[in-house]
Amino acid sequence: MYILDAGNDRIQRWWPGSTYGVTVAAATLSSPRGIAFDPSGNLIVADYSSHRVVLFPVACPNPANQVCGTAVWNSTLRIVAGTTLSAGTALTLLNAPIDVALDGNGYMYVVDFGNSRIQRFPPGSTSSTSGVTIAGFTTAGGAGYSEFNSPTAISIDLNGTIYILDRDNYRVQKWLPGQPLGFTVAGGHGTGTTLDKIGLSYAMYLDDQSNIYISEFSNHRVSKWLNGNLTAGSRVAGNGTAGTTSYQLDSPWGIYVDANYTLYVVDQGNHRIQKWSLGAVSGITIAGQINVAGSWSYQFNLPTAITFDQYNNMYIMDAGNNGIQRWWPGSTYGVTVAAATLSNPRGMAFDPSGNLVVTDYSNHRVVLFSVYCPATSTSTISPPSKFKKN
């Protein structure tokens, strides 16, 4: 539903069942009166007091995680936020960025862990670009509705609403676009091992039903909080004690949920990736050597993040080896697709063009590896089954 909000000189889009709208067109309108779509989907507006008719061209960003089948990433990184080795509170600086997400228009949202804030950067940003603080307005941190205390993860829904894992407040906060305050949608009852509480956590995932999955590092489990249920979550992976068996996790970090609600867990303490089918009581190891850290192509060293592309290729942030590994479906080893001069990288995401964006935690910056698509797929080349990562 599209509403011409004449008194506010804007057009609002309301998704089915939503309780709020998102501005999709505004600019310099003055008492606009009528709207229509043209055959291409552009918005036409009768701008009454300006005595004109204006057009807002439609843009259709690529869906998330869409990369070409022959994708290769440039080995030379480009800084898109922050300055190498310079931590600070200025708008051009970051302090231990830990996670990143991008919306469909290419705006980048950075979890600035050390400053307890969320910074937004425009497409094409560089090391000199000032970020805009959109959530968390006290860099010292706090427990108020406008504050975070060491946030660690972010998700964005189709409405542009952001969800923040507020680690040391043991809660997930939901922030509507343009609002000065967030509100709690998971946790908020202190820390502990009961299912109404959240332990120390570093990652979360928002599924297509707005259910929230939280990877509880200190509780060695993944909990699921249903949309609208603030009372308690349910355990969907791990039994709550650290271990190496198929039903256990050890200090889990990144998580991913696919269209079938299959859960993939970065089991950091065990240096492996576990796959949990919907309703399963145990997981299956699909990558990594159980409880062995290493730099061979079939191993990880303290991995932190996971994502997939549309071809079901799996990408793992191999933080201890300062690189990103791509694993083809059914593969028994990974291939390094990005490394360069990273230092303790933590989070990653694809931008709408398929470039890889990485939070380079200890370098206090966010970097981008540009994608390109050669005519012949490099995936047809079969490297040895065992080789060292560069």
Coordinates of C-alpha atoms in Angstrom, one line a residue, residues 129-340:
T129 CA 33.5 9.1 4.5
S130 CA 31.7 10.2 7.6
G131 CA 29.2 7.6 8.9
V132 CA 25.8 8.5 10.2
T133 CA 24.9 7.2 13.7
I134 CA 21.4 5.7 13.3
A135 CA 21.3 3.8 16.6
G136 CA 23.2 3.8 19.9
F137 CA 23.8 7.5 20.7
T138 CA 26.1 7.1 23.7
T139 CA 29.5 5.8 22.7
A140 CA 30.3 4.9 26.3
G141 CA 27.3 2.4 26.1
G142 CA 24.3 1.9 28.4
A143 CA 21.1 0.0 29.0
G144 CA 18.6 2.7 27.9
Y145 CA 16.3 2.3 24.8
S146 CA 18.6 4.7 22.9
E147 CA 21.7 2.8 23.9
F148 CA 23.7 -0.4 23.4
N149 CA 26.4 -2.0 25.5
S150 CA 28.9 -3.7 23.2
P151 CA 26.6 -4.7 20.3
T152 CA 27.8 -7.6 18.2
A153 CA 25.4 -8.4 15.3
I154 CA 22.9 -6.8 12.9
S155 CA 20.1 -7.9 10.6
I156 CA 17.9 -5.8 8.3
D157 CA 14.4 -6.7 7.1
L158 CA 12.8 -5.7 3.9
N159 CA 11.2 -2.6 5.5
G160 CA 14.6 -1.2 6.5
T161 CA 14.1 -2.1 10.1
I162 CA 17.3 -3.1 11.9
Y163 CA 17.7 -5.7 14.6
I164 CA 20.7 -5.4 16.9
L165 CA 22.2 -8.0 19.2
D166 CA 23.0 -6.0 22.3
R167 CA 25.5 -8.3 23.8
D168 CA 26.2 -7.0 27.3
N169 CA 22.5 -6.1 27.8
Y170 CA 21.5 -9.6 26.8
R171 CA 18.8 -8.6 24.4
V172 CA 17.9 -8.0 20.8
Q173 CA 16.7 -4.4 20.0
K174 CA 14.5 -3.5 17.0
W175 CA 14.8 -0.1 15.5
L176 CA 12.3 1.3 13.0
P177 CA 13.7 3.5 10.3
G178 CA 14.4 7.0 11.5
Q179 CA 13.4 6.4 15.1
P180 CA 15.5 7.6 18.1
L181 CA 14.7 4.6 20.3
G182 CA 14.7 0.9 19.9
F183 CA 12.6 -1.7 21.7
T184 CA 13.3 -5.2 22.9
V185 CA 12.1 -8.2 20.8
A186 CA 14.2 -11.0 22.4
G187 CA 15.8 -11.4 25.8
G188 CA 16.0 -8.4 28.1
H189 CA 15.7 -10.6 31.2
G190 CA 19.3 -10.6 32.2
T191 CA 21.8 -13.4 31.5
G192 CA 21.5 -17.1 32.5
T193 CA 20.9 -20.6 31.1
T194 CA 17.1 -20.7 31.3
L195 CA 15.3 -20.2 28.0
D196 CA 13.9 -16.8 29.0
K197 CA 17.5 -15.5 29.2
I198 CA 20.3 -15.0 26.7
G199 CA 24.0 -15.8 27.4
L200 CA 27.0 -13.9 26.0
S201 CA 26.3 -13.9 22.3
Y202 CA 28.0 -12.8 19.1
A203 CA 25.7 -13.6 16.2
M204 CA 22.0 -13.8 15.2
Y205 CA 19.9 -14.4 12.2
L206 CA 16.5 -13.1 11.2
D207 CA 14.4 -15.5 9.0
D208 CA 11.7 -14.6 6.5
Q209 CA 9.0 -14.8 9.3
S210 CA 11.0 -12.3 11.5
N211 CA 11.9 -15.1 13.9
I212 CA 15.2 -14.4 15.6
Y213 CA 17.9 -17.0 16.0
I214 CA 20.6 -16.2 18.6
S215 CA 23.9 -18.0 18.7
E216 CA 24.6 -18.1 22.5
F217 CA 28.4 -18.3 22.8
S218 CA 28.5 -18.9 26.6
N219 CA 25.5 -21.2 26.7
H220 CA 26.7 -23.4 23.8
R221 CA 23.4 -23.4 22.1
V222 CA 21.3 -21.6 19.4
S223 CA 17.9 -20.3 20.6
K224 CA 15.0 -19.3 18.5
W225 CA 12.6 -16.5 19.5
L226 CA 9.4 -16.5 17.6
N227 CA 8.2 -13.2 16.2
G228 CA 6.2 -11.4 18.9
N229 CA 7.1 -13.8 21.7
L230 CA 9.0 -11.8 24.4
T231 CA 8.7 -14.5 27.1
A232 CA 11.2 -17.1 26.1
G233 CA 13.0 -18.7 23.2
S234 CA 13.4 -22.4 22.4
R235 CA 16.6 -24.4 21.9
V236 CA 17.1 -25.4 18.3
A237 CA 20.8 -26.5 18.4
G238 CA 23.2 -27.6 21.1
N239 CA 22.3 -29.1 24.5
G240 CA 23.7 -26.3 26.6
T241 CA 27.0 -27.9 27.5
A242 CA 30.3 -27.6 25.5
G243 CA 31.4 -30.7 23.7
T244 CA 32.3 -32.4 20.4
T245 CA 29.4 -34.8 20.0
S246 CA 26.9 -34.2 17.2
Y247 CA 24.3 -32.9 19.6
Q248 CA 26.7 -30.4 21.2
L249 CA 28.3 -27.1 20.3
D250 CA 31.3 -25.3 21.8
S251 CA 31.2 -21.5 21.8
P252 CA 29.1 -21.1 18.7
W253 CA 29.4 -17.9 16.7
G254 CA 27.9 -17.2 13.2
I255 CA 24.6 -18.8 12.0
Y256 CA 22.6 -19.0 8.8
V257 CA 19.1 -20.2 8.1
D258 CA 18.1 -21.3 4.6
A259 CA 14.7 -21.3 2.9
N260 CA 13.9 -24.8 4.4
Y261 CA 14.8 -23.5 7.9
T262 CA 17.9 -25.6 8.0
L263 CA 20.3 -24.1 10.5
Y264 CA 24.0 -23.8 9.8
V265 CA 26.2 -23.1 12.9
V266 CA 29.8 -21.9 13.1
D267 CA 30.9 -24.1 16.0
Q268 CA 33.9 -22.0 16.8
G269 CA 35.3 -23.9 19.7
N270 CA 35.3 -27.1 17.6
H271 CA 36.6 -25.4 14.4
R272 CA 33.8 -26.9 12.4
I273 CA 30.5 -26.1 10.6
Q274 CA 27.4 -28.0 11.8
K275 CA 24.2 -28.4 9.8
W276 CA 20.9 -28.9 11.8
S277 CA 17.8 -29.8 9.9
L278 CA 14.5 -28.4 11.1
G279 CA 13.5 -30.3 14.3
A280 CA 16.7 -32.3 14.5
V281 CA 18.2 -33.1 17.9
S282 CA 21.8 -33.4 16.5
G283 CA 23.8 -31.8 13.8
I284 CA 26.0 -33.0 10.9
T285 CA 29.6 -31.8 10.4
I286 CA 29.8 -30.4 6.8
A287 CA 33.1 -28.6 7.0
G288 CA 36.2 -28.4 9.2
Q289 CA 38.1 -31.0 11.2
I290 CA 36.4 -31.6 14.6
N291 CA 38.2 -29.9 17.5
V292 CA 41.3 -29.4 15.4
A293 CA 42.5 -25.9 14.4
G294 CA 44.6 -25.6 11.3
S295 CA 45.4 -23.9 8.0
W296 CA 44.9 -26.7 5.6
S297 CA 42.1 -26.3 3.1
Y298 CA 39.8 -28.7 5.0
Q299 CA 40.4 -27.0 8.4
F300 CA 39.4 -23.8 10.1
N301 CA 40.9 -21.8 12.9
L302 CA 38.3 -20.1 15.1
P303 CA 35.8 -19.3 12.4
T304 CA 33.3 -16.5 13.1
A305 CA 30.8 -16.0 10.3
I306 CA 28.9 -17.9 7.5
T307 CA 26.8 -17.0 4.5
F308 CA 25.6 -18.7 1.3
D309 CA 25.1 -17.5 -2.3
Q310 CA 22.3 -18.5 -4.6
Y311 CA 24.3 -21.5 -5.9
N312 CA 24.5 -22.9 -2.4
N313 CA 28.2 -22.2 -2.1
M314 CA 29.1 -21.7 1.5
Y315 CA 31.4 -18.8 2.6
I316 CA 33.2 -19.1 6.0
M317 CA 35.0 -16.3 7.8
D318 CA 38.1 -18.2 8.9
A319 CA 39.1 -15.5 11.4
G320 CA 42.1 -17.3 12.9
N321 CA 43.6 -17.6 9.4
N322 CA 42.5 -14.1 8.4
G323 CA 40.7 -15.1 5.3
I324 CA 37.4 -16.2 3.8
Q325 CA 36.9 -19.7 2.5
R326 CA 34.4 -20.8 -0.2
W327 CA 33.1 -24.3 0.0
W328 CA 31.2 -25.7 -3.0
P329 CA 28.2 -28.0 -2.3
G330 CA 29.5 -31.4 -1.2
S331 CA 33.1 -30.4 -1.2
T332 CA 35.6 -31.7 1.4
Y333 CA 37.8 -28.6 1.3
G334 CA 37.5 -24.9 0.8
V335 CA 39.3 -22.3 -1.4
T336 CA 40.5 -18.9 -0.1
V337 CA 38.6 -16.2 -1.9
A338 CA 39.7 -13.2 0.1
A339 CA 42.5 -12.6 2.6
A340 CA 45.0 -9.7 1.9

